[in-house]
Coordinates of C-alpha atoms and ligand atoms in Angstrom, one line a residue:
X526 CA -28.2 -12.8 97.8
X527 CA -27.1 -15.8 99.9
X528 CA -28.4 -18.4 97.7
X529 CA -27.1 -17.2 94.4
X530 CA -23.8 -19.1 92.9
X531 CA -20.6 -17.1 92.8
X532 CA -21.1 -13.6 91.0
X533 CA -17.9 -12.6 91.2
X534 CA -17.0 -12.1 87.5
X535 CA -20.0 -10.3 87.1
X536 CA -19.7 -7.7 90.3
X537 CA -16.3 -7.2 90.2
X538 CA -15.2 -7.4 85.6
X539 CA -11.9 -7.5 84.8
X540 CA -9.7 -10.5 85.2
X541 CA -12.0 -12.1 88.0
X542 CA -12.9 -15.3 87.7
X543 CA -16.2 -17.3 89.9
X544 CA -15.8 -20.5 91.1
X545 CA -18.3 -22.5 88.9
X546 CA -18.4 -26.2 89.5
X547 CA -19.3 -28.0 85.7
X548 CA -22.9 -27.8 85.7
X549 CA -24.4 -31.3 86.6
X550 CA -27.9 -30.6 84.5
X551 CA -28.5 -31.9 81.0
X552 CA -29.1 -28.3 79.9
X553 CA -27.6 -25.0 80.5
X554 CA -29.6 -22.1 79.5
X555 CA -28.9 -19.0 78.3
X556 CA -32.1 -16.2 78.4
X557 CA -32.7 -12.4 78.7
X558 CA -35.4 -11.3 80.9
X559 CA -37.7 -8.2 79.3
X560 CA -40.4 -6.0 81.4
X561 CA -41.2 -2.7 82.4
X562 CA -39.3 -1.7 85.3
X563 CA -41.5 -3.4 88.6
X564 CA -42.9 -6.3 86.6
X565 CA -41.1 -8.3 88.4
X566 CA -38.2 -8.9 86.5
X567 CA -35.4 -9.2 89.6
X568 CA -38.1 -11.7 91.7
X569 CA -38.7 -14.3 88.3
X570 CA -34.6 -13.8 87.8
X571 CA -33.7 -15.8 91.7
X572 CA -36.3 -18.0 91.4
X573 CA -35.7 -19.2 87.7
X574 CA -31.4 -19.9 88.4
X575 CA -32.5 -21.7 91.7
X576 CA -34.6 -24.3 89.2
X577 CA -32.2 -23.6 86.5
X578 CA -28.7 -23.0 88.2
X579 CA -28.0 -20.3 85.7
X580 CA -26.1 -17.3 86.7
X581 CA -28.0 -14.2 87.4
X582 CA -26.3 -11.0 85.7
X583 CA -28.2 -7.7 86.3
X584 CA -26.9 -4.8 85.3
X585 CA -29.2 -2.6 87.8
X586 CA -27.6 -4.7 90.6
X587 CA -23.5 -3.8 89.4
X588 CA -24.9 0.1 89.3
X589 CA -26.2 -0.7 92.7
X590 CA -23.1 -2.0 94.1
X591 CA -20.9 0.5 92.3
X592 CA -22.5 3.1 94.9
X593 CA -21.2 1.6 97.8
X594 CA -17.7 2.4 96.8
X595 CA -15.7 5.4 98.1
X596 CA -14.6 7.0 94.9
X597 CA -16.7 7.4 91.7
X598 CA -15.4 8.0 88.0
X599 CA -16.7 11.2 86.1
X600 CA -18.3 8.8 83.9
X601 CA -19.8 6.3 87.2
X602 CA -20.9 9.6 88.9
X603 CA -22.9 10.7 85.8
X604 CA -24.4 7.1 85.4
X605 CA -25.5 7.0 88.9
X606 CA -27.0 10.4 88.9
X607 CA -28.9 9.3 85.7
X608 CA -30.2 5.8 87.7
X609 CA -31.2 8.6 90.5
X610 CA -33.6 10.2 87.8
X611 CA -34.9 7.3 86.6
X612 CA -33.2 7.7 83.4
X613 CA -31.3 5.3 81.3
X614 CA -27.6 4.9 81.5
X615 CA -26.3 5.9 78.5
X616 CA -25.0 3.2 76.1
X617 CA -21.4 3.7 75.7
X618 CA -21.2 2.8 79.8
X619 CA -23.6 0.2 79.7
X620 CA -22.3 -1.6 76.7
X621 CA -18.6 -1.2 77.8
X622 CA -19.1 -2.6 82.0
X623 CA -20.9 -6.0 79.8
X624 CA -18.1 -6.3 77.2
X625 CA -15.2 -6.1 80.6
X626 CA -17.6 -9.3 81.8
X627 CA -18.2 -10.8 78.5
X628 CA -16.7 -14.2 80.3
X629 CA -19.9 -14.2 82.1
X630 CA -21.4 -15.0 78.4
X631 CA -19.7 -18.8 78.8
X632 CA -20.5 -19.4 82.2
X633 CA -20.6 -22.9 82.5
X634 CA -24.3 -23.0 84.2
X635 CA -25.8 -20.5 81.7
X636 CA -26.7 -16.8 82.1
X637 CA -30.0 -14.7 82.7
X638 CA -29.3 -11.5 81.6
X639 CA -32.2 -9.1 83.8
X640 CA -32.4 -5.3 82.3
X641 CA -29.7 -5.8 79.6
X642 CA -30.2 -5.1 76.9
X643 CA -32.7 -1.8 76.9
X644 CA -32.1 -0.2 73.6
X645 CA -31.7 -1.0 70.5
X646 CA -27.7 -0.5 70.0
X647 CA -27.5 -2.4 73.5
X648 CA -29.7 -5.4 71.8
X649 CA -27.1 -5.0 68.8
X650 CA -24.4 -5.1 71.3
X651 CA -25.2 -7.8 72.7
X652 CA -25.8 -9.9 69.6
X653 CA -22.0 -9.3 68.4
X654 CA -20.6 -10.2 71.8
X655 CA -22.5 -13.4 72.2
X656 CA -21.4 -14.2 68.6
X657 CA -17.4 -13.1 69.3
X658 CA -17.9 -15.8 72.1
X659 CA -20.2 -18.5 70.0
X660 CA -22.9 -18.9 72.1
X661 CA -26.5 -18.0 71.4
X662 CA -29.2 -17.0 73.2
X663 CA -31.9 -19.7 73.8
X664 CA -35.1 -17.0 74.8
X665 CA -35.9 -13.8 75.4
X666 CA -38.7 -14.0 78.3
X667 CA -41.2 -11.0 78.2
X668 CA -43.4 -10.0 81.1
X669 CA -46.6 -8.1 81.0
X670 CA -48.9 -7.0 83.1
X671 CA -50.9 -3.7 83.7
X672 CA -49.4 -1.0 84.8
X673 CA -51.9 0.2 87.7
X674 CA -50.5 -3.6 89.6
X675 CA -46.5 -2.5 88.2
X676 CA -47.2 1.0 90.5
X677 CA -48.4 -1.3 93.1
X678 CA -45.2 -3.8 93.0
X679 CA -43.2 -0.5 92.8
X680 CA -44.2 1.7 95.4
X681 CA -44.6 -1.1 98.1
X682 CA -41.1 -2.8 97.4
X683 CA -38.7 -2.5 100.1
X684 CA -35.3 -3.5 99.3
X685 CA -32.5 -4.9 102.1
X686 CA -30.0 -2.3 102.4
X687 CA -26.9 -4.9 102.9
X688 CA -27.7 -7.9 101.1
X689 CA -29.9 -6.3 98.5
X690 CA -32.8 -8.9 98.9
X691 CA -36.3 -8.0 97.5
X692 CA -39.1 -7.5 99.4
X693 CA -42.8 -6.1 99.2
X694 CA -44.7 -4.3 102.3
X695 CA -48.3 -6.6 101.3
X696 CA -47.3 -9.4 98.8
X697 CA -43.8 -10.5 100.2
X698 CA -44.0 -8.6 104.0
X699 CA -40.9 -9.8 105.9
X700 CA -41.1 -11.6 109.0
X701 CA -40.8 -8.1 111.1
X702 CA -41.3 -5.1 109.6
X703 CA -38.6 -3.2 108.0
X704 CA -36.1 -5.9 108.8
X705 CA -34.6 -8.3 106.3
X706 CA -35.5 -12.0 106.8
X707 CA -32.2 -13.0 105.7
X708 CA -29.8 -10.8 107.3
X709 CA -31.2 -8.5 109.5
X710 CA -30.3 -4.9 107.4
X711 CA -32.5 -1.9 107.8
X712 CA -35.4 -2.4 104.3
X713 CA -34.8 0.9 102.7
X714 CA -37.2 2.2 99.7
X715 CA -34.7 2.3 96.9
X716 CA -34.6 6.1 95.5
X717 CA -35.6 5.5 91.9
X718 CA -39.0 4.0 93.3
X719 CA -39.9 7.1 94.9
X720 CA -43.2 8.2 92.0
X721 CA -41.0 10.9 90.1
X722 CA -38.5 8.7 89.2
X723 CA -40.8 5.7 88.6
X724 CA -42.5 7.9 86.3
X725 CA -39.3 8.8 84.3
X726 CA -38.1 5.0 83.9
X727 CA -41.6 3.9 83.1
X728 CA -41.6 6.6 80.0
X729 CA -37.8 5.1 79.4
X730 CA -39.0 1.7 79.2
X731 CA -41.9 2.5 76.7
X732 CA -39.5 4.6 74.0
X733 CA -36.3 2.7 74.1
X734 CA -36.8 -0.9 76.0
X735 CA -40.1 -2.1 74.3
X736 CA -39.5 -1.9 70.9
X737 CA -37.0 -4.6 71.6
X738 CA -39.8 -7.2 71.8
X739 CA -40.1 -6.3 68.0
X740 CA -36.4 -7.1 67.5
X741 CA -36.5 -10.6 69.5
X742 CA -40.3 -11.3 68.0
X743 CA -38.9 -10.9 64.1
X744 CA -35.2 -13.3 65.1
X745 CA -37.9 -16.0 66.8
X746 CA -36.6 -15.7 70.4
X747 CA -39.5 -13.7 72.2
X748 CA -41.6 -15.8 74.8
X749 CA -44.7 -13.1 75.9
X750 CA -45.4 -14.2 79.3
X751 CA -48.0 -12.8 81.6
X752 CA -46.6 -11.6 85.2
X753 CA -50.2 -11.7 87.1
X754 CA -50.2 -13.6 89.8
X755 CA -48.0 -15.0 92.4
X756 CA -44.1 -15.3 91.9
X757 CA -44.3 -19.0 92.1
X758 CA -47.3 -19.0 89.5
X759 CA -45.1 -17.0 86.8
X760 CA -42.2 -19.3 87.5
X761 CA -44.2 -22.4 86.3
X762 CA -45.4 -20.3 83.1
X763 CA -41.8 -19.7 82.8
X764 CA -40.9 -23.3 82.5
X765 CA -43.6 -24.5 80.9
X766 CA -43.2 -22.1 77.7
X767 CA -39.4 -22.8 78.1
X768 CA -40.0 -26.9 77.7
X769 CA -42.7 -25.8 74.7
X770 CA -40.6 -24.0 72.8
X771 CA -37.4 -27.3 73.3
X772 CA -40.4 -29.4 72.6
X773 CA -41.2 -27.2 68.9
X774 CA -37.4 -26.8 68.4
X775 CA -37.1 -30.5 68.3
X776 CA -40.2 -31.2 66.2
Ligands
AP5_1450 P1 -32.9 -2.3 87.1 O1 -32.3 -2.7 88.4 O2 -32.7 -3.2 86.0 O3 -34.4 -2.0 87.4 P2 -35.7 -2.2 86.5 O4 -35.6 -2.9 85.2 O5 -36.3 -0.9 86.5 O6 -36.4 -3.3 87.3 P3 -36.7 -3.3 88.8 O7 -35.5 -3.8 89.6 O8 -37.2 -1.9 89.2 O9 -37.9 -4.2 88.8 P4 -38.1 -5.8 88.6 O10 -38.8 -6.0 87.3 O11 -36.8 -6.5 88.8 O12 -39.1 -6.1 89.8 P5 -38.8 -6.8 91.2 O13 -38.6 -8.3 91.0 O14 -37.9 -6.1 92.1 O15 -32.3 -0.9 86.7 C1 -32.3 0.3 87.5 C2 -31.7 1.4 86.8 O16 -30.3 1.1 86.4 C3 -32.3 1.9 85.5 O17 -33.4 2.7 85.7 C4 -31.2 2.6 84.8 O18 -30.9 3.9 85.3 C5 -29.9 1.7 85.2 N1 -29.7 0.6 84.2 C6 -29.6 -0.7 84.5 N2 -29.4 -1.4 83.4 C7 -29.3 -0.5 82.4 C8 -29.1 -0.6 81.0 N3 -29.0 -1.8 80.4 N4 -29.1 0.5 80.2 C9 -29.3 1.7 80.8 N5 -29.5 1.9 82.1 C10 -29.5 0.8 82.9 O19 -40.3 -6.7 91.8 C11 -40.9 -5.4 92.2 C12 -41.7 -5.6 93.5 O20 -42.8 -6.4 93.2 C13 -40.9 -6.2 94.6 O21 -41.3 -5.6 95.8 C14 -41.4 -7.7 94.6 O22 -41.3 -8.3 95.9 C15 -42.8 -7.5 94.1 N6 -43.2 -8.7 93.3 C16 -42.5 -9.4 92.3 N7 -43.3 -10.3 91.8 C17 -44.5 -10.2 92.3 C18 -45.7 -10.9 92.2 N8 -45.8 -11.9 91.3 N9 -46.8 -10.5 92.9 C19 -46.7 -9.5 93.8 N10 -45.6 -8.8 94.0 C20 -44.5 -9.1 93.3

């Protein structure tokens, strides 16, 4: 999206490097977002590195981008099929495209990491790579809410098909109707919202994803935070249990 700093590293792996200026804030942060898949996850993820100029890296959005290209690997075809489903990309793939952008780890405005990790031997994963690179992670934000308003965010969200940009037909309407406010793409309904395949990563997200609030809970980095209301009202819960947790660190 058009505000976001340089992804580059992130999109593209390899050797790639973003053009970071030094970060002029006192803090850099680095956090993993947790949530059932809707929540609103992606939404909290833009507005939190526009406050926090942290460096949004979502795995869901490299899948995305990986099916624009012409040719697909037998192992990319598989993993997009599986995303198609609604099922969850198996962990060999998943764990390998993050090591390739493990650079992304040190970026020098922070990280926040939205639908990695989702099992337990990604959460694992992820622990060993931030150590090989001696950083740590300074929360793990966890969003609730009930699911009957998560079918309601994901069956009315219409996503921009060029730019990717997030938008919802009642809560977040663009200015005209299926047209994107920033760049003026088609809005397309992505295909694993379509109810079958909500259902499947829902049930995904209950057996593998949220046991991993258990992990963060028992290493002290889980921050439960509740996703009703508007985006803007979550993003000052965000940062207020962010500052309370500095505030008890320093205590
Ligand atoms: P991914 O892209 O990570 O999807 P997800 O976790 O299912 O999350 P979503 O993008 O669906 O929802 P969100 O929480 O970001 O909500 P959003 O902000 O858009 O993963 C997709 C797939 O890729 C997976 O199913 C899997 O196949 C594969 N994959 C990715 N990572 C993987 C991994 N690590 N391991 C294995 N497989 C992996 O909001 C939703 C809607 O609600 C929008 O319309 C928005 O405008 C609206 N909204 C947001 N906030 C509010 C609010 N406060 N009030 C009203 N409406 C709101």
């Amino acid at each position: 999206m058009s505000e976001q700093p340089d992804r580059a590293a992130w999109f593209e792996g390899g050797d790639t490097k973003c053009d970071v200026p030094p970060s002029p804030r006192e803090r850099v942060y680095r956090l993993v977002l947790l949530g059932p898949p809707g929540v609103g996850k992606g939404t909290q993820a833009e507005l939190l590195c526009k406050t926090l100029g942290t460096c949004h890296l979502s795995t869901g959005d490299v899948f995305r981008a990986a099916q624009c290209q012409s040719e697909h690997s037998p192992a990319l075809r598989s993993a997009l099929e599986a995303m198609r489903r609604g099922e969850l990309v198996s962990d060999g793939l998943v764990v390998s495209m993050v090591s390739e952008r493990s650079g992304c780890l040190v970026c020098g405005g922070g990280f926040l990491l939205d639908g990695f990790p989702r099992t337990a031997a990604q959460a694992e994963a992820l622990d060993e790579l931030l150590e090989q690179q001696g950083v740590g992670l300074d929360a793990v934000l966890s969003y609730e809410l009930p699911l009957t308003e998560i079918v309601g965010r994901l069956s009315g969200r219409r996503t921009c098909s060029k730019c990717k940009a997030v938008f919802h037909a009642t809560a977040r309407p663009p200015q005209k109707e299926g047209v994107c406010d920033l760049c003026g793409a088609p809005l397309i309904q992505r295909e694993d919202d379509r109810p079958e395949s909500s259902r499947v990563r829902m049930q995904a997200y209950e057996e593998s994803t949220r046991p991993l609030a258990d992990y963060y809970q028992q290493t002290g980095r889980l921050v439960s935070i509740s996703a009703e209301g508007t985006p803007e009202t979550i993003l000052e819960r965000s940062l207020g249990a962010l500052q309370e947790r500095a505030v008890a660190s320093r205590a």
